[in-house]
CSV table of C-alpha atoms and ligand atoms in Angstrom, one decimal:
chain,number,residue,atom,x,y,z
A,1,MET,CA,-5.8,-10.1,1.7
A,2,LYS,CA,-6.7,-13.2,3.8
A,3,LEU,CA,-3.8,-14.3,5.9
A,4,ALA,CA,-2.9,-17.5,7.9
A,5,ILE,CA,-0.1,-17.5,10.2
A,6,PHE,CA,2.1,-20.5,10.9
A,7,GLY,CA,3.9,-20.5,14.4
A,8,ALA,CA,1.0,-18.1,15.4
A,9,SER,CA,1.9,-18.2,19.3
A,10,GLY,CA,5.6,-17.7,18.7
A,11,ARG,CA,7.5,-14.3,19.1
A,12,MET,CA,7.3,-13.4,15.5
A,13,GLY,CA,3.8,-14.9,15.0
A,14,GLN,CA,2.6,-12.5,17.9
A,15,ALA,CA,4.1,-9.4,16.3
A,16,ILE,CA,2.6,-10.1,12.8
A,17,VAL,CA,-0.8,-10.5,14.6
A,18,ARG,CA,-0.3,-7.1,16.3
A,19,LEU,CA,0.9,-5.3,13.5
A,20,SER,CA,-1.4,-6.6,11.0
A,21,GLN,CA,-4.3,-4.7,12.7
A,22,ALA,CA,-3.0,-1.5,11.7
A,23,GLU,CA,-3.4,-2.7,8.0
A,24,PRO,CA,-6.9,-2.5,7.0
A,25,ASP,CA,-6.7,-4.7,3.8
A,26,ILE,CA,-5.3,-7.6,5.9
A,27,GLN,CA,-7.7,-10.1,7.6
A,28,ILE,CA,-6.5,-13.0,9.6
A,29,VAL,CA,-8.3,-16.2,8.9
A,30,GLY,CA,-6.0,-18.8,10.5
A,31,ALA,CA,-3.6,-19.3,13.5
A,32,ILE,CA,-1.7,-22.4,13.4
A,33,ALA,CA,0.5,-23.7,16.4
A,34,SER,CA,2.3,-27.1,17.0
A,35,PRO,CA,0.0,-30.0,18.5
A,36,SER,CA,1.6,-29.5,21.9
A,37,ASP,CA,1.3,-25.7,22.1
A,38,PRO,CA,-0.2,-24.7,25.7
A,39,HIS,CA,-2.2,-21.9,23.5
A,40,LEU,CA,-4.4,-24.1,21.4
A,41,GLY,CA,-8.1,-23.0,21.5
A,42,ARG,CA,-7.2,-19.5,22.7
A,43,ASP,CA,-8.0,-16.3,20.6
A,44,VAL,CA,-5.0,-15.2,18.8
A,45,GLY,CA,-5.7,-11.7,19.0
A,46,GLU,CA,-6.0,-12.0,22.8
A,47,LEU,CA,-2.8,-13.9,23.0
A,48,SER,CA,-1.1,-11.1,21.1
A,49,GLY,CA,-2.6,-8.4,23.2
A,50,ILE,CA,-4.8,-6.8,20.9
A,51,GLY,CA,-8.3,-8.2,21.9
A,52,THR,CA,-10.5,-10.8,20.4
A,53,LEU,CA,-10.3,-11.5,16.7
A,54,GLY,CA,-12.5,-14.4,16.7
A,55,VAL,CA,-9.6,-16.8,15.1
A,56,GLU,CA,-8.7,-19.8,17.5
A,57,ILE,CA,-5.3,-21.2,17.7
A,58,SER,CA,-5.3,-24.5,16.3
A,59,SER,CA,-2.9,-27.0,15.2
A,60,ASP,CA,-5.4,-28.3,12.2
A,61,LEU,CA,-3.2,-27.1,9.3
A,62,ASN,CA,-5.8,-27.5,6.6
A,63,ALA,CA,-8.4,-25.6,8.5
A,64,GLY,CA,-5.8,-23.2,9.2
A,65,LEU,CA,-4.9,-22.4,5.6
A,66,LEU,CA,-8.7,-22.8,4.4
A,67,GLY,CA,-9.9,-19.4,2.6
A,68,ALA,CA,-6.3,-17.9,3.0
A,69,ASP,CA,-4.5,-16.3,0.2
A,70,VAL,CA,-1.0,-16.1,2.0
A,71,VAL,CA,0.5,-17.9,5.0
A,72,ILE,CA,3.4,-16.3,6.9
A,73,ASP,CA,5.6,-18.9,8.4
A,74,PHE,CA,7.9,-18.1,11.4
A,75,SER,CA,8.3,-21.4,13.2
A,76,ILE,CA,11.1,-24.1,13.2
A,77,ALA,CA,12.8,-25.9,10.4
A,78,SER,CA,11.4,-29.2,11.3
A,79,ALA,CA,7.9,-28.2,11.0
A,80,ILE,CA,7.8,-26.8,7.8
A,81,HIS,CA,7.2,-29.9,5.3
A,82,PRO,CA,3.6,-30.5,6.4
A,83,LEU,CA,3.0,-26.8,5.6
A,84,LEU,CA,4.5,-26.9,2.1
A,85,VAL,CA,2.3,-30.0,1.4
A,86,ALA,CA,-0.9,-28.0,2.7
A,87,CYS,CA,0.3,-24.8,0.7
A,88,GLU,CA,0.1,-27.0,-2.4
A,89,LYS,CA,-3.0,-28.5,-1.9
A,90,HIS,CA,-4.8,-25.4,-0.9
A,91,GLY,CA,-2.9,-23.0,-3.5
A,92,VAL,CA,-2.0,-20.9,-0.7
A,93,ALA,CA,1.3,-18.6,-1.4
A,94,LEU,CA,4.0,-18.8,1.3
A,95,VAL,CA,6.1,-16.3,3.0
A,96,SER,CA,8.4,-18.1,5.3
A,97,GLY,CA,11.1,-16.5,7.6
A,98,THR,CA,12.0,-19.7,9.4
A,99,THR,CA,15.8,-20.2,9.5
A,100,GLY,CA,18.0,-23.4,9.8
A,101,LEU,CA,16.3,-24.8,6.6
A,102,ASP,CA,18.6,-27.6,5.2
A,103,GLU,CA,18.8,-28.7,1.5
A,104,VAL,CA,15.9,-30.8,1.3
A,105,ALA,CA,13.7,-28.2,2.7
A,106,GLN,CA,15.1,-25.5,0.2
A,107,ALA,CA,14.6,-28.2,-2.7
A,108,ARG,CA,10.9,-28.5,-1.5
A,109,LEU,CA,10.5,-24.7,-1.5
A,110,LEU,CA,11.8,-24.4,-4.9
A,111,GLN,CA,9.2,-27.3,-6.0
A,112,LEU,CA,6.2,-25.4,-4.2
A,113,SER,CA,7.3,-22.3,-6.1
A,114,LYS,CA,6.1,-24.0,-9.4
A,115,LYS,CA,2.7,-24.0,-7.9
A,116,VAL,CA,2.3,-20.8,-6.1
A,117,ALA,CA,4.5,-17.7,-5.0
A,118,VAL,CA,6.9,-18.3,-2.5
A,119,VAL,CA,9.0,-16.0,-0.6
A,120,TRP,CA,11.7,-17.2,1.8
A,121,ALA,CA,14.1,-14.7,3.5
A,122,PRO,CA,16.4,-15.5,6.6
A,123,ASN,CA,16.0,-11.8,7.3
A,124,MET,CA,12.9,-9.6,6.3
A,125,SER,CA,14.5,-6.4,6.9
A,126,ARG,CA,15.5,-3.6,4.4
A,127,GLY,CA,18.7,-2.9,6.4
A,128,VAL,CA,20.0,-6.5,6.0
A,129,GLN,CA,19.3,-6.6,2.3
A,130,VAL,CA,21.1,-3.3,1.8
A,131,LEU,CA,24.1,-4.8,4.2
A,132,ALA,CA,24.5,-7.8,2.0
A,133,GLU,CA,24.7,-5.5,-1.2
A,134,VAL,CA,27.2,-3.3,0.7
A,135,VAL,CA,29.2,-6.4,1.8
A,136,ALA,CA,29.4,-7.6,-1.8
A,137,HIS,CA,30.6,-4.4,-2.9
A,138,ALA,CA,33.1,-4.1,-0.3
A,139,VAL,CA,34.5,-7.4,-1.1
A,140,ARG,CA,34.9,-6.7,-4.7
A,141,ARG,CA,36.7,-3.4,-3.9
A,142,LEU,CA,39.0,-4.8,-1.3
A,143,GLY,CA,40.0,-7.9,-3.1
A,144,LEU,CA,42.0,-10.9,-2.0
A,145,ASP,CA,44.1,-9.1,0.7
A,146,PHE,CA,41.1,-8.8,3.0
A,147,ASP,CA,40.0,-11.6,5.1
A,148,VAL,CA,36.3,-11.9,5.5
A,149,GLU,CA,34.9,-13.2,8.8
A,150,ILE,CA,31.4,-12.7,10.2
A,151,VAL,CA,29.9,-12.6,13.9
A,152,GLU,CA,26.3,-12.9,14.9
A,153,VAL,CA,24.8,-12.3,18.2
A,154,HIS,CA,21.2,-13.6,19.2
A,155,HIS,CA,19.0,-14.0,22.3
A,156,ARG,CA,19.7,-17.1,24.4
A,157,ARG,CA,16.6,-18.9,23.0
A,158,LYS,CA,17.5,-19.3,19.3
A,159,VAL,CA,17.9,-22.8,18.3
A,160,ASP,CA,19.8,-22.6,15.2
A,161,SER,CA,23.4,-21.7,14.5
A,162,PRO,CA,24.9,-20.0,12.5
A,163,SER,CA,21.7,-17.5,12.1
A,164,GLY,CA,20.3,-17.3,8.6
A,165,THR,CA,21.2,-13.9,8.1
A,166,ALA,CA,24.9,-14.8,8.6
A,167,VAL,CA,24.6,-17.4,6.1
A,168,ARG,CA,23.1,-14.9,3.7
A,169,LEU,CA,25.8,-12.5,4.1
A,170,ALA,CA,28.3,-15.2,3.5
A,171,ASP,CA,26.6,-15.9,0.4
A,172,ALA,CA,26.8,-12.3,-0.5
A,173,ALA,CA,30.8,-12.5,0.1
A,174,ARG,CA,30.8,-15.9,-2.0
A,175,GLU,CA,29.1,-14.1,-4.9
A,176,VAL,CA,32.0,-12.1,-5.3
A,177,ARG,CA,34.8,-14.7,-4.0
A,178,GLY,CA,33.3,-17.9,-5.1
A,179,GLU,CA,36.5,-19.6,-3.3
A,180,LEU,CA,35.5,-18.9,0.1
A,181,VAL,CA,34.8,-21.7,2.4
A,182,GLN,CA,32.5,-21.3,5.6
A,183,VAL,CA,34.4,-22.3,8.6
A,184,ARG,CA,31.8,-22.7,11.3
A,185,GLY,CA,33.8,-21.4,14.6
A,186,ARG,CA,37.4,-22.4,15.3
A,187,ASP,CA,38.7,-24.8,18.2
A,188,GLY,CA,42.0,-26.3,19.0
A,189,LEU,CA,45.1,-26.7,17.1
A,190,VAL,CA,43.6,-25.3,13.7
A,191,GLY,CA,46.7,-23.8,12.2
A,192,PRO,CA,47.2,-20.4,10.6
A,193,ARG,CA,44.1,-19.1,8.7
A,194,LYS,CA,43.7,-20.3,5.1
A,195,PRO,CA,43.2,-17.5,2.6
A,196,ASP,CA,40.0,-18.9,1.5
A,197,GLU,CA,38.5,-19.6,5.0
A,198,MET,CA,35.4,-17.5,6.0
A,199,GLY,CA,34.8,-17.7,9.7
A,200,ILE,CA,31.3,-17.5,11.0
A,201,PHE,CA,30.5,-17.4,14.9
A,202,GLY,CA,27.4,-17.5,16.8
A,203,VAL,CA,27.3,-15.7,20.0
A,204,ARG,CA,24.1,-16.3,22.3
A,205,GLY,CA,22.9,-14.5,25.4
A,206,GLY,CA,19.9,-12.4,27.1
A,207,ASP,CA,17.4,-10.9,24.9
A,208,VAL,CA,19.4,-9.8,21.7
A,209,ILE,CA,17.1,-9.7,18.6
A,210,GLY,CA,19.9,-9.9,16.0
A,211,ASP,CA,23.3,-8.4,15.5
A,212,HIS,CA,25.4,-9.1,12.7
A,213,THR,CA,28.9,-7.7,11.8
A,214,VAL,CA,31.0,-8.6,8.8
A,215,HIS,CA,34.6,-7.9,9.5
A,216,LEU,CA,36.9,-7.5,6.4
A,217,ILE,CA,40.4,-7.5,7.7
A,218,GLY,CA,43.6,-6.6,5.8
A,219,GLU,CA,46.9,-5.4,6.4
A,220,SER,CA,47.1,-2.4,9.0
A,221,GLU,CA,43.4,-1.6,8.5
A,222,ARG,CA,39.9,-3.3,8.8
A,223,LEU,CA,36.3,-2.4,8.0
A,224,GLU,CA,33.2,-3.7,10.4
A,225,LEU,CA,29.9,-3.5,8.7
A,226,THR,CA,27.3,-3.7,11.1
A,227,HIS,CA,23.5,-4.2,11.4
A,228,ARG,CA,21.8,-4.3,14.7
A,229,ALA,CA,17.8,-5.2,15.0
A,230,THR,CA,16.3,-3.4,17.9
A,231,ASN,CA,12.7,-4.6,17.6
A,232,ARG,CA,11.3,-7.7,16.0
A,233,ASP,CA,8.5,-5.6,14.6
A,234,LEU,CA,11.0,-4.7,12.1
A,235,PHE,CA,10.8,-8.4,10.8
A,236,ALA,CA,7.1,-8.7,11.1
A,237,ARG,CA,6.5,-5.4,9.1
A,238,GLY,CA,8.9,-7.0,6.2
A,239,ALA,CA,6.9,-10.1,6.4
A,240,LEU,CA,3.6,-8.5,6.0
A,241,SER,CA,5.1,-6.3,3.1
A,242,ALA,CA,6.2,-9.7,1.6
A,243,ALA,CA,2.8,-11.2,2.1
A,244,ARG,CA,1.1,-8.3,0.2
A,245,TYR,CA,3.8,-9.0,-2.7
A,246,ALA,CA,3.2,-12.7,-2.8
A,247,SER,CA,-0.5,-12.3,-3.1
A,248,GLY,CA,-0.1,-10.3,-6.5
A,249,GLN,CA,2.1,-12.9,-8.0
A,250,GLY,CA,1.9,-16.0,-9.7
A,251,PRO,CA,4.0,-19.2,-9.2
A,252,GLY,CA,7.8,-18.6,-8.6
A,253,ARG,CA,10.4,-18.1,-6.1
A,254,TYR,CA,10.9,-14.5,-4.8
A,255,THR,CA,13.5,-13.0,-2.8
A,256,ILE,CA,13.2,-10.0,-0.1
A,257,ALA,CA,15.2,-8.0,-2.9
A,258,ASP,CA,12.0,-8.7,-5.3
A,259,VAL,CA,9.6,-7.6,-2.5
A,260,LEU,CA,11.6,-4.2,-1.7
A,261,GLY,CA,12.0,-3.5,-5.4
A,262,SER,CA,15.8,-3.3,-5.5
B,301,NAP,N1,13.5,-13.9,8.4
B,301,NAP,C1,13.4,-13.2,9.7
B,301,NAP,O1,13.6,-11.8,9.4
B,301,NAP,C2,13.2,-13.8,10.9
B,301,NAP,C3,13.2,-13.0,12.0
B,301,NAP,C4,13.0,-13.4,13.3
B,301,NAP,C5,13.1,-14.8,13.4
B,301,NAP,N2,13.1,-15.5,12.2
B,301,NAP,C6,12.9,-17.1,12.3
B,301,NAP,O2,11.8,-17.4,12.6
B,301,NAP,C7,11.6,-18.4,13.2
B,301,NAP,C8,10.6,-18.3,14.5
B,301,NAP,O3,11.5,-17.3,15.5
B,301,NAP,P1,10.7,-16.8,16.7
B,301,NAP,O4,11.4,-16.0,17.5
B,301,NAP,O5,9.2,-16.4,16.4
B,301,NAP,O6,10.5,-18.2,17.4
B,301,NAP,P2,9.6,-18.8,18.4
B,301,NAP,O7,9.2,-17.9,19.4
B,301,NAP,O8,10.1,-20.1,19.3
B,301,NAP,O9,8.3,-19.1,17.7
B,301,NAP,C9,8.1,-20.5,16.7
B,301,NAP,C10,6.8,-20.8,16.8
B,301,NAP,O10,6.6,-22.2,15.9
B,301,NAP,C11,6.1,-22.8,16.5
B,301,NAP,N3,5.8,-24.5,16.1
B,301,NAP,C12,7.0,-25.5,16.3
B,301,NAP,N4,6.3,-26.6,15.7
B,301,NAP,C13,5.4,-26.2,15.0
B,301,NAP,C14,4.4,-26.8,14.1
B,301,NAP,N5,4.5,-28.1,14.0
B,301,NAP,N6,3.2,-26.2,13.6
B,301,NAP,C15,3.0,-25.0,13.9
B,301,NAP,N7,4.0,-24.2,14.9
B,301,NAP,C16,4.9,-24.7,15.2
B,301,NAP,C17,6.2,-22.9,18.3
B,301,NAP,O11,5.4,-23.4,19.0
B,301,NAP,P3,5.9,-24.4,20.2
B,301,NAP,O12,6.4,-23.6,21.0
B,301,NAP,O13,4.5,-24.8,20.9
B,301,NAP,O14,6.8,-25.7,19.6
B,301,NAP,C18,6.6,-21.5,18.4
B,301,NAP,O15,5.3,-20.9,18.8
B,301,NAP,C19,12.9,-19.0,13.7
B,301,NAP,O16,13.6,-20.0,12.7
B,301,NAP,C20,14.0,-17.6,13.6
B,301,NAP,O17,15.4,-17.9,13.3
B,301,NAP,C21,13.3,-15.1,11.0
């Protein structure tokens, strides 16, 4: 599988380059970064600490995708539109883990999926997929007497809030209780909690890779369902599995559940 990486010099981009070296069927053919990236021109393998790969980090999207079967994107929401155009132009499947995408970007992903395979997942880990399934089950079993609130904790450099994973978990709750309305934090004289509220809170600090807790709070008892990521290699491995999956698929919009075969 010939792989390009968009956001190649970032934390996730480097993790993917590093881990892909243990996968003999994967060849990195393109490494794309922003036009102002200080690492432009450097070898992506050297930047990632695995030695020379012969692939320079470049901001030239078209050159970076040339010859690729799949591109893995971990960048920022504002950078994704030109990537989608280039994927369509070159017929390259897309695996994106970038969070904070708005409705326009989601609609464009759907449009692209009519031409190539597209996997977008706000969390590439098996554990979070299972957590979402457990949340849906718990919300169904506990019923209307339990309030649902979500707290996520991430490192101080994260730029979007709430996390895409928190929104994914909120969606899992809403699949069962469609009346739930997201409340993004509370401040001031907000009054008593309404039954259809679902608070989502983002905590930021230090180097936390990503913790998510779904609180299910009833009278005299409560459940706290938590996932903690302790190493971002977890997400990089998931993205590589998704890339392998996407390279074998025709056009379509696929989820991490499809990749994991659940
Ligand atoms: N789905 C998951 O499992 C998962 C897991 C972890 C993270 N994420 C998400 O993945 C994204 C990246 O996370 P990260 O921790 O790797 O962040 P990061 O270290 O900040 O990396 C993002 C990279 O994107 C680059 N970029 C910005 N504009 C670009 C452009 N126009 N073209 C190409 N590259 C561009 C940035 O380059 P400059 O610094 O030069 O701007 C940076 O190197 C975030 O949205 C995060 O929430 C998802």
